mmCIF file of C-alpha atoms and ligand atoms in Angstrom:
data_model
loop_
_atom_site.group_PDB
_atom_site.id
_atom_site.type_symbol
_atom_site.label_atom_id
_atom_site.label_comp_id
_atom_site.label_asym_id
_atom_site.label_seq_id
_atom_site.Cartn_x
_atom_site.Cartn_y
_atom_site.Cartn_z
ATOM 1 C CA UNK A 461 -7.259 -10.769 18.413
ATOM 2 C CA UNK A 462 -7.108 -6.974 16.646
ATOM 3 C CA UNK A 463 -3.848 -6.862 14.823
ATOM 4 C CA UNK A 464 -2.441 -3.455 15.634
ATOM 5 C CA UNK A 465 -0.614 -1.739 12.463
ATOM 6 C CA UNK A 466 1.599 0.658 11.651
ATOM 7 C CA UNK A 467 1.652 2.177 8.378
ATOM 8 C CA UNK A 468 4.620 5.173 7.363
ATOM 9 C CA UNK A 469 3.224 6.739 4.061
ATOM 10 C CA UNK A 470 1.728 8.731 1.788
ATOM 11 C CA UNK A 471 -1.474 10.426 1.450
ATOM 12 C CA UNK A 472 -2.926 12.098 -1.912
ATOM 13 C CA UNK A 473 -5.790 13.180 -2.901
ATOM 14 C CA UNK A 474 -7.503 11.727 -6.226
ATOM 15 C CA UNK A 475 -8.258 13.277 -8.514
ATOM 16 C CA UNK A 476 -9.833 10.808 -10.540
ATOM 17 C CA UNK A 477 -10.952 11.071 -14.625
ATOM 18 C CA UNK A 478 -13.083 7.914 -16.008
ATOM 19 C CA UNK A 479 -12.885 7.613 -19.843
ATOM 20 C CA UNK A 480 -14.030 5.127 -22.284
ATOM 21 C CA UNK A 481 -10.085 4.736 -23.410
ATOM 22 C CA UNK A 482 -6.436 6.648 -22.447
ATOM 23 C CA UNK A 483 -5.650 9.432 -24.175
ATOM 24 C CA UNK A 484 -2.970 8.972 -26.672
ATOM 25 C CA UNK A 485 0.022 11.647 -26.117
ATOM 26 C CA UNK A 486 -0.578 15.363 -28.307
ATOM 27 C CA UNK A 487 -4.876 13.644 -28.154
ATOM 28 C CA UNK A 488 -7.546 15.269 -26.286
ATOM 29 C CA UNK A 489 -10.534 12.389 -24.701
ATOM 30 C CA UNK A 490 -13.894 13.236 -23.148
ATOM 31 C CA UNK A 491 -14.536 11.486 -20.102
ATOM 32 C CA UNK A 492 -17.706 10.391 -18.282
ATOM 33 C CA UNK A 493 -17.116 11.122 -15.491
ATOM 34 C CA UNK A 494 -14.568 13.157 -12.716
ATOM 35 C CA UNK A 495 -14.157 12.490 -8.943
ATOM 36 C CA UNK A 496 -11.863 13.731 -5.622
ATOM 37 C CA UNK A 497 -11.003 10.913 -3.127
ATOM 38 C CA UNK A 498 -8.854 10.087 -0.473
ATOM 39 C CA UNK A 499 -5.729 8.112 -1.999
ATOM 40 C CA UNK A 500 -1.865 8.293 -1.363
ATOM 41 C CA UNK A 501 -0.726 4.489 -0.817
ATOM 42 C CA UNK A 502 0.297 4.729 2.618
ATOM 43 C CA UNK A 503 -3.214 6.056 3.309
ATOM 44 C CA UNK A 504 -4.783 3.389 1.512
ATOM 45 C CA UNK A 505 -3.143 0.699 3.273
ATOM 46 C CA UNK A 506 -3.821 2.071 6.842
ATOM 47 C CA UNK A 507 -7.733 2.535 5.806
ATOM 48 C CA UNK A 508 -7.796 -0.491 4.567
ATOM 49 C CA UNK A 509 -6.388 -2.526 7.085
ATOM 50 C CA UNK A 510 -8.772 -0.411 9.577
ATOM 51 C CA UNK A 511 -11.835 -1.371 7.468
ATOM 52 C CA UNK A 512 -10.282 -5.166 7.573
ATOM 53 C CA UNK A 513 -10.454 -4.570 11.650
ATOM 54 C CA UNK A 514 -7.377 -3.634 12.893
ATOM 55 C CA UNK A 515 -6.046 -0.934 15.125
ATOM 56 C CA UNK A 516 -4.010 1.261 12.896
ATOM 57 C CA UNK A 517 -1.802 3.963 13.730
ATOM 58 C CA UNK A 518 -0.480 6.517 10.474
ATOM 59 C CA UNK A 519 2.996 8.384 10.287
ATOM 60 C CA UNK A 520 2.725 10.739 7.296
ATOM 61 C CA UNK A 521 2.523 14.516 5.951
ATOM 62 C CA UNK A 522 -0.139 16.422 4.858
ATOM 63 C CA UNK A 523 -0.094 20.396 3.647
ATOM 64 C CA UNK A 524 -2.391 22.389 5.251
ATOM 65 C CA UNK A 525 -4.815 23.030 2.415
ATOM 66 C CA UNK A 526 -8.016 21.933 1.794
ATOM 67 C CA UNK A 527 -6.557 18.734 0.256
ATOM 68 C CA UNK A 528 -5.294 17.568 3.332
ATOM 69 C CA UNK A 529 -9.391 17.600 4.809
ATOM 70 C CA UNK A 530 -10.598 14.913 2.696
ATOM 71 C CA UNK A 531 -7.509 12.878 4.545
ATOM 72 C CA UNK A 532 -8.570 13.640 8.240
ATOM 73 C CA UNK A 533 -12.735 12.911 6.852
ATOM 74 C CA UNK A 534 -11.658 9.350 6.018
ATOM 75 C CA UNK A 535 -8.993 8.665 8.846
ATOM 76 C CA UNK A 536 -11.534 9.570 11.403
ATOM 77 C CA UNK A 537 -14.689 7.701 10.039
ATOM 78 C CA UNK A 538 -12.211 4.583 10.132
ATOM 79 C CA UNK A 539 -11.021 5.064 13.752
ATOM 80 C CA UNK A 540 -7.233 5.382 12.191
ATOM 81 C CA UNK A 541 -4.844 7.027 14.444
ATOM 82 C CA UNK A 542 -3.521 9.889 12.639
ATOM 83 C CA UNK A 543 -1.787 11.299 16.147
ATOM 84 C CA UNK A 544 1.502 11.480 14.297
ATOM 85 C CA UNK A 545 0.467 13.149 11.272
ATOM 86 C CA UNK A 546 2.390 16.572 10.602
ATOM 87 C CA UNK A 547 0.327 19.196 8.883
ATOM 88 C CA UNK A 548 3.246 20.829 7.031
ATOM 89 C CA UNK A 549 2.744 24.821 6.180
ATOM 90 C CA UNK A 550 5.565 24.854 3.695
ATOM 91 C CA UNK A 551 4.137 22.489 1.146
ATOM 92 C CA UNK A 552 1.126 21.288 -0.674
ATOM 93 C CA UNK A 553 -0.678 17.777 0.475
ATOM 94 C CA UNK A 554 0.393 15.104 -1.842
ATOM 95 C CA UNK A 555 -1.724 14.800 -5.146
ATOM 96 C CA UNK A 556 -2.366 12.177 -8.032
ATOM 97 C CA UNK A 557 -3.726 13.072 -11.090
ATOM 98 C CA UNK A 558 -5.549 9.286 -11.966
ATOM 99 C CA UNK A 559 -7.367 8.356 -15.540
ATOM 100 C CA UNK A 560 -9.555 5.117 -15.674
ATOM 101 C CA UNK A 561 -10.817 3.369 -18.763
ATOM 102 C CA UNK A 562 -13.459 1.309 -19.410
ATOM 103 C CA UNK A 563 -11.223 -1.808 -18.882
ATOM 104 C CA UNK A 564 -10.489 -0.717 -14.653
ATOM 105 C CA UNK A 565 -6.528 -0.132 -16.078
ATOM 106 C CA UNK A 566 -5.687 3.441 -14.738
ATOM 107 C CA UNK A 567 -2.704 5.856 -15.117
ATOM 108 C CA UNK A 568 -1.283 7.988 -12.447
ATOM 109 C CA UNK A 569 0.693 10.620 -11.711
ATOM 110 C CA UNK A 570 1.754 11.303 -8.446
ATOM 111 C CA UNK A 571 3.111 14.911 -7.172
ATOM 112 C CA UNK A 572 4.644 14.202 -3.730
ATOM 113 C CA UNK A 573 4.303 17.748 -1.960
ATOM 114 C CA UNK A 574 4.203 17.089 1.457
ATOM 115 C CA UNK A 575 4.862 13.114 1.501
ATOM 116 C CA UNK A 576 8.204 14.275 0.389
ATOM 117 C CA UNK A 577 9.268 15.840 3.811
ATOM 118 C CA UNK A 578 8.549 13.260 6.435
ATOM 119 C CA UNK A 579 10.895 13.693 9.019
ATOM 120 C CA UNK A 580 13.253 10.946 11.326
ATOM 121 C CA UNK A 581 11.341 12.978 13.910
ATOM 122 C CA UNK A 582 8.106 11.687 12.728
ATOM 123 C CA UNK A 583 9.041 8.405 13.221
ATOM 124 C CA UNK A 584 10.475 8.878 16.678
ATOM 125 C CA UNK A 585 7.674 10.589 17.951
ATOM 126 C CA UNK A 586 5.373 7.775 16.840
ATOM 127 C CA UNK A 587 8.242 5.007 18.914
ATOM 128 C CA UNK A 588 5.637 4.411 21.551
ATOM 129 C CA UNK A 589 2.928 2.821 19.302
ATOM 130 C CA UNK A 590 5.750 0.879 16.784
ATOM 131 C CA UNK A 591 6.886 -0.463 19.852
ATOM 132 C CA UNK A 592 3.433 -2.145 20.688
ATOM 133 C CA UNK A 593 2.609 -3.211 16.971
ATOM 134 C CA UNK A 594 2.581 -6.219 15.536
ATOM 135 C CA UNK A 595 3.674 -5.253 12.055
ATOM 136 C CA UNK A 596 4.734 -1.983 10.061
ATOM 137 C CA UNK A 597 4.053 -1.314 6.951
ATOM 138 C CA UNK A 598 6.235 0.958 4.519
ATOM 139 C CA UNK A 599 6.039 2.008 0.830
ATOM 140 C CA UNK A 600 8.209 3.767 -1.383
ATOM 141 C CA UNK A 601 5.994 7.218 -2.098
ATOM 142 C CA UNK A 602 7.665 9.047 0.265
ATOM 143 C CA UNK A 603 11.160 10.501 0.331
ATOM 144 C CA UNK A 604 13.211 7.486 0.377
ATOM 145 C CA UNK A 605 15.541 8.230 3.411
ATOM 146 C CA UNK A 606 12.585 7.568 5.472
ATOM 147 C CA UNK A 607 12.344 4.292 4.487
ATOM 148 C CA UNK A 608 14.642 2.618 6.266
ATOM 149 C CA UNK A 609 14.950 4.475 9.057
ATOM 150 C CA UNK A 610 11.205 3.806 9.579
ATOM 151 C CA UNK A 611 11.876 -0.307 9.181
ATOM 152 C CA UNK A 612 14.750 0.023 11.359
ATOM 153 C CA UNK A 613 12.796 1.502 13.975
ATOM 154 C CA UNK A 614 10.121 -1.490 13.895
ATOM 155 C CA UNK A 615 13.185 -3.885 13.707
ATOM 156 C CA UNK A 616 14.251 -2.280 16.852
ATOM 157 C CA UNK A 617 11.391 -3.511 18.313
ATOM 158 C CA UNK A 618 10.610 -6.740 16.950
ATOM 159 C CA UNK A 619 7.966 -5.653 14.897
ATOM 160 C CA UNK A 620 7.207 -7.512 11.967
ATOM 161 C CA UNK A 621 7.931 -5.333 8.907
ATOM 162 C CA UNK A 622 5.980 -5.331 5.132
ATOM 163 C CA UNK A 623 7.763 -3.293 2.606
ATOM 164 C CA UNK A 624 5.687 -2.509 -0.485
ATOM 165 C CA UNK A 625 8.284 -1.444 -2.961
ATOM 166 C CA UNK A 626 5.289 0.661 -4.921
ATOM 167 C CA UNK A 627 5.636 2.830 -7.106
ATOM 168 C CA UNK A 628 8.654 1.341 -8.755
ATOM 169 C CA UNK A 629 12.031 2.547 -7.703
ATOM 170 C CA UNK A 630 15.040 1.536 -7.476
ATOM 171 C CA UNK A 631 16.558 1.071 -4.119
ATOM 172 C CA UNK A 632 19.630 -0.053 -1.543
ATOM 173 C CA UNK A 633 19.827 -4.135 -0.880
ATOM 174 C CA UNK A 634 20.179 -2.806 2.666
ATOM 175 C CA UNK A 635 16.830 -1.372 2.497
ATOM 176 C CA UNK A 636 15.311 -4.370 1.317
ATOM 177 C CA UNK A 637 17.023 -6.807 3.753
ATOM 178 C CA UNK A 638 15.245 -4.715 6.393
ATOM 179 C CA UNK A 639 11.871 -6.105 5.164
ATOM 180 C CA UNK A 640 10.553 -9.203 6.447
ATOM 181 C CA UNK A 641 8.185 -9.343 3.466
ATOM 182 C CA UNK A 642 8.462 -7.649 0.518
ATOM 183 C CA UNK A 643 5.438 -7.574 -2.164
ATOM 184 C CA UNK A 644 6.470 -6.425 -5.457
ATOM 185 C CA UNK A 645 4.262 -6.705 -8.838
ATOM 186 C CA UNK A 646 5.805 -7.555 -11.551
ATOM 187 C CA UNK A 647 6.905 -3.742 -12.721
ATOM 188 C CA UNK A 648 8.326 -3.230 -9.136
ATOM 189 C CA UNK A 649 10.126 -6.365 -9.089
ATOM 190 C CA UNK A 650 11.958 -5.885 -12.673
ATOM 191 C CA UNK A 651 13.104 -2.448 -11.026
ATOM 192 C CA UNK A 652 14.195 -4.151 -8.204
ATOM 193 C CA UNK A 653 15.992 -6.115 -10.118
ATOM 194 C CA UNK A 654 17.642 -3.873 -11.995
ATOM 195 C CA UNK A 655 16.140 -5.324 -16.164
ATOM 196 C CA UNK A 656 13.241 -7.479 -17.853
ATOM 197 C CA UNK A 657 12.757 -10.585 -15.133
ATOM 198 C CA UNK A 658 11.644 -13.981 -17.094
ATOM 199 C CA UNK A 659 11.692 -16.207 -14.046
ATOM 200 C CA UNK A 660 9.237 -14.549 -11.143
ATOM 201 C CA UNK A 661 10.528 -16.586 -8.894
ATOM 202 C CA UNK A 662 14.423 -16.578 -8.992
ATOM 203 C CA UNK A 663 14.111 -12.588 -9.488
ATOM 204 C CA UNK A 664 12.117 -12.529 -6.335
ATOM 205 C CA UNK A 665 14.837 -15.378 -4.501
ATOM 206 C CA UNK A 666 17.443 -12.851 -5.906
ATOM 207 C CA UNK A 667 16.709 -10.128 -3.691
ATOM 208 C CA UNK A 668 15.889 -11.865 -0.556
ATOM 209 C CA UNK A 669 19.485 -11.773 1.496
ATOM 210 C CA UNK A 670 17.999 -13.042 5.103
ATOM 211 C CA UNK A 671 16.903 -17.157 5.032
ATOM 212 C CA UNK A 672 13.849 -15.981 6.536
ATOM 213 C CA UNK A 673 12.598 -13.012 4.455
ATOM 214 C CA UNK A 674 9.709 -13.847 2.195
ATOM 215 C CA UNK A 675 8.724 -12.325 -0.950
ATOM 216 C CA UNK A 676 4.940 -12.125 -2.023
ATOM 217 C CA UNK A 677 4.735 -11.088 -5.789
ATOM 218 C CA UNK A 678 1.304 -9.430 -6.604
ATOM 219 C CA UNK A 679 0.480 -11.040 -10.280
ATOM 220 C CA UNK A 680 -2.842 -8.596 -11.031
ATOM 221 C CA UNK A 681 -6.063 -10.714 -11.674
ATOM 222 C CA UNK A 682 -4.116 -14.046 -11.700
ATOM 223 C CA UNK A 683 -3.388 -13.738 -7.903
ATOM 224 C CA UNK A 684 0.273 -13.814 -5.996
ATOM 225 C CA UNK A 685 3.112 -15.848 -5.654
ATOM 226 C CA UNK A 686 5.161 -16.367 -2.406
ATOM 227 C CA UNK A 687 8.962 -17.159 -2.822
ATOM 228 C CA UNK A 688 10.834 -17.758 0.048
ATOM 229 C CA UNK A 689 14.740 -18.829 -0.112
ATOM 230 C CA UNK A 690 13.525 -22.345 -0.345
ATOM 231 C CA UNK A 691 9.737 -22.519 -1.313
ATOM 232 C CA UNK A 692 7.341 -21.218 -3.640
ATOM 233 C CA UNK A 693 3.529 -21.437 -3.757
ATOM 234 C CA UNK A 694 1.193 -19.741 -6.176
ATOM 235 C CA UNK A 695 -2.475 -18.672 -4.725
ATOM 236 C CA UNK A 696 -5.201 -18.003 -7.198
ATOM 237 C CA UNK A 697 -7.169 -15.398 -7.369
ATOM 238 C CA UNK A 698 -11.020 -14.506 -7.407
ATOM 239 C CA UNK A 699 -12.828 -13.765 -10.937
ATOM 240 C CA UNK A 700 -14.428 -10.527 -10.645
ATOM 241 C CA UNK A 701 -15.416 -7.771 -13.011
ATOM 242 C CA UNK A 702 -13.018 -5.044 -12.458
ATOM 243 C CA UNK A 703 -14.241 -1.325 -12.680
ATOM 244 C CA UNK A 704 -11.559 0.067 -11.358
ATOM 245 C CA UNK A 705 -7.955 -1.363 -10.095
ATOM 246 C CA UNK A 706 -6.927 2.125 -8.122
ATOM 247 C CA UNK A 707 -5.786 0.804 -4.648
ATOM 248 C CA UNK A 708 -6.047 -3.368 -5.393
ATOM 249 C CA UNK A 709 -1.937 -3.499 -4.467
ATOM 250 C CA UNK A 710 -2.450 -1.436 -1.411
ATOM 251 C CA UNK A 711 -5.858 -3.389 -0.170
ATOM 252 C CA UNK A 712 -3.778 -6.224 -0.901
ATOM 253 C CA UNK A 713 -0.722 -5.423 1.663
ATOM 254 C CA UNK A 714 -3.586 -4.060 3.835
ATOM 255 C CA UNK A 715 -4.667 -7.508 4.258
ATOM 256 C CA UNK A 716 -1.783 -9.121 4.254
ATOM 257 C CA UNK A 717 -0.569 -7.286 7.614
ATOM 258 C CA UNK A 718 -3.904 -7.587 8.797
ATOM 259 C CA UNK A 719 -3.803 -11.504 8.476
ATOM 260 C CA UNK A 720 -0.363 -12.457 9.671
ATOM 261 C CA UNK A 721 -1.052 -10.379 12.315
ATOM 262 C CA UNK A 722 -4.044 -11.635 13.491
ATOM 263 C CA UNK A 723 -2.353 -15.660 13.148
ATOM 264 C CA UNK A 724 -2.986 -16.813 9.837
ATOM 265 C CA UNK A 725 -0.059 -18.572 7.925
ATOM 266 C CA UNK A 726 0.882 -17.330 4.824
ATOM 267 C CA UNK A 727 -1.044 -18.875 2.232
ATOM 268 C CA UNK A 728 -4.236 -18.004 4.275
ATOM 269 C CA UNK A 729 -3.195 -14.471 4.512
ATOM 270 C CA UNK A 730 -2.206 -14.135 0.913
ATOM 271 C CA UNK A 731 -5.702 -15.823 -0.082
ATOM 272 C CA UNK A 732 -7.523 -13.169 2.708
ATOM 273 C CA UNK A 733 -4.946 -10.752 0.559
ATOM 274 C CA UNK A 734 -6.337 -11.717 -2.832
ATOM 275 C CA UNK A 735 -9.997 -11.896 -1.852
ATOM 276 C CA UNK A 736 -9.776 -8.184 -0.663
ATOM 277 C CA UNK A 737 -8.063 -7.265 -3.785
ATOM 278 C CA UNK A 738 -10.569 -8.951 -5.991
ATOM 279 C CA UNK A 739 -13.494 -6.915 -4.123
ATOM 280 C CA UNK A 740 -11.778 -3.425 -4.052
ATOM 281 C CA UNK A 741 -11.386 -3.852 -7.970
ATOM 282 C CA UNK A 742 -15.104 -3.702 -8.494
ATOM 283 C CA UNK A 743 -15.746 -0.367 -7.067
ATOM 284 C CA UNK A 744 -14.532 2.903 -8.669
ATOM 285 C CA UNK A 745 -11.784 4.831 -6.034
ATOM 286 C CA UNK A 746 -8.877 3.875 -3.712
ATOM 287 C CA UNK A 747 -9.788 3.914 -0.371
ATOM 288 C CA UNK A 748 -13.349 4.577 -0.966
ATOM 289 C CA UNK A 749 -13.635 0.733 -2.716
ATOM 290 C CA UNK A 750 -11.608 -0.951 0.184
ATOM 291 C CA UNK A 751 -14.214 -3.469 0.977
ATOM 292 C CA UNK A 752 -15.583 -4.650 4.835
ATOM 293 C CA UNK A 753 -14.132 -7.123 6.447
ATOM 294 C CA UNK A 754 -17.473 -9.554 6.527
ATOM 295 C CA UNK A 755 -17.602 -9.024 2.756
ATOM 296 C CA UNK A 756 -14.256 -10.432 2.825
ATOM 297 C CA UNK A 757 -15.096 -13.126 5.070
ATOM 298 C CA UNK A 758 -18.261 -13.815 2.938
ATOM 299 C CA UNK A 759 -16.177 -14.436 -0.812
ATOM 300 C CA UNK A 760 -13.632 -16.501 1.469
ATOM 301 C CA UNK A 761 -16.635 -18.870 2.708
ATOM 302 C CA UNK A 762 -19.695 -18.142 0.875
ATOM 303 C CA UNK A 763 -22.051 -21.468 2.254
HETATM 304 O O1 RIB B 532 -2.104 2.815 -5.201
HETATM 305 C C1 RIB B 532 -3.078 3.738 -5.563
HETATM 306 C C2 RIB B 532 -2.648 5.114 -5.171
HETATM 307 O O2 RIB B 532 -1.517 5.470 -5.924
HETATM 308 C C3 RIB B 532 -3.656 6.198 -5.470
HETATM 309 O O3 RIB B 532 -4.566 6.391 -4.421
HETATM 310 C C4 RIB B 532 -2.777 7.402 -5.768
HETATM 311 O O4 RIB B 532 -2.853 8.381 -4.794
HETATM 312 C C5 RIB B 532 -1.371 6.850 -5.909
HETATM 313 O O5 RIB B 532 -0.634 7.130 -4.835
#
């Protein structure tokens, strides 16, 4: 069965610095190397969960600058719908300033532009295909009105909806209880939470208001926990060599959609979540390291 997707978003493009170690602030570094990719979180999830197999439809803004081509390049070589896209004339496509060090640790900055000004309209105009999903899937790098208008809308519907609260802000517990999963890391779940969180899981049971509203914390190259009201289960992760962790959080809810939708339960999703993580972290880039589906399939059941 293809799971069909919606993802409301962001799309940036890269611009991506590799560098033996960070700069310190007032120090100058050399780097090795410089590349421009297609990035933006919302973007990253809906190519990812394309490349994973599913039929993906993307609500976002772009500038019309050059910028915005490398988004269209990508969306169409991965058969993502970009239908309800809105090439904005006022402002600039979304960009990210990224360093990477030797280690695969990156910083980023992100300048919102055009991700800022997605409009209710957007959504609405899009109603047709959330309608006929099976899940939505929302981040918080876009103006944050949008947000839950756009999980209300798949609510509306029935649609199953993932809320990635990344990057880190802090927002409404009416927003949240809109999400039928919700996949923090660790930063975005002490924001959620409002200070320093020693207990993962009764931070994560703390914001869940609905008896059926699961969280799935992302715990970097250890793996992810799921908390629900009542439950918690830890799923390991795979040992690789990471080159560069760019895009591992948003291959992760990628794959997450992708598997629920397509029938897995949970822990088998989250697993399918990790192992595409795990594989996107050894190659430099965000949605250029999103890895196939049968290499997926392959680290999940390699005899
Ligand atoms: O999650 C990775 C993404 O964050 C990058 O592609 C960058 O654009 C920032 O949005």
């Amino acid at each position: 069965m293809t799971a069909k997707i919606v993802v409301v978003g962001s799309f940036n493009a890269d611009l991506v610095s590799y560098m033996e170690r960070m700069p310190r602030p007032g120090e100058t570094v050399h780097g090795d190397r410089f590349a421009t990719g297609a990035g933006g979180k919302g973007s990253n999830q809906a190519v990812a969960a394309a490349r994973l197999g599913a039929d993906v439809t993307f609500i976002g803004r772009v500038g019309n600058d050059v910028f915005a081509n490398l988004a269209y390049e990508i969306w169409d070589a991965e058969g993502v719908d970009h239908r309800f896209v809105t090439r904005d004339d006022e402002v600039a496509t979304g960009v990210a300033p990224i360093l990477v060090d030797s280690s695969g640790e990156n910083m980023i900055v992100v300048v919102l532009g055009a991700n800022r000004r997605i409009r209710k309209r957007d959504i609405d105009a899009a109603r047709p295909r959330i309608a006929e999903a099976d899940m939505m899937v929302v981040q918080l790098e876009v103006n944050l009105e949008i947000v839950p208008y756009a999980l209300k809308s798949a609510k509306e519907y029935g649609v199953t909806t993932i809320l990635n609260p990344a990057p880190a802000a802090a927002i409404a517990a009416e927003t949240i209880q809109l999400a039928d999963y919700l996949t923090p890391n660790e930063t975005e779940l002490e924001t959620l939470s409002g200070g320093p969180v020693a207990d993962v899981v009764a931070a994560a049971r703390g914001l869940l208001t609905r008896g059926d509203q699961t969280a799935v914390v992302t715990l970097g190259a250890e793996g992810a926990r799921i908390v629900t009201p009542e439950e918690t289960h830890f799923v390991p992760t795979f040992a690789v060599d990471a080159v560069d962790t760019t895009g591992a959080g948003d291959t992760f809810n990628a794959a997450l959609a992708v598997g629920l939708s397509e029938g897995m339960a949970l822990p088998e999703a989250v697993r399918f979540a990790n192992a595409a993580a795990a594989l996107c972290v050894t190659k430099p880039g965000a949605a250029d390291s999103v890895p196939a589906r049968a290499d997926v399939d392959a680290l999940l059941a390699p005899f």
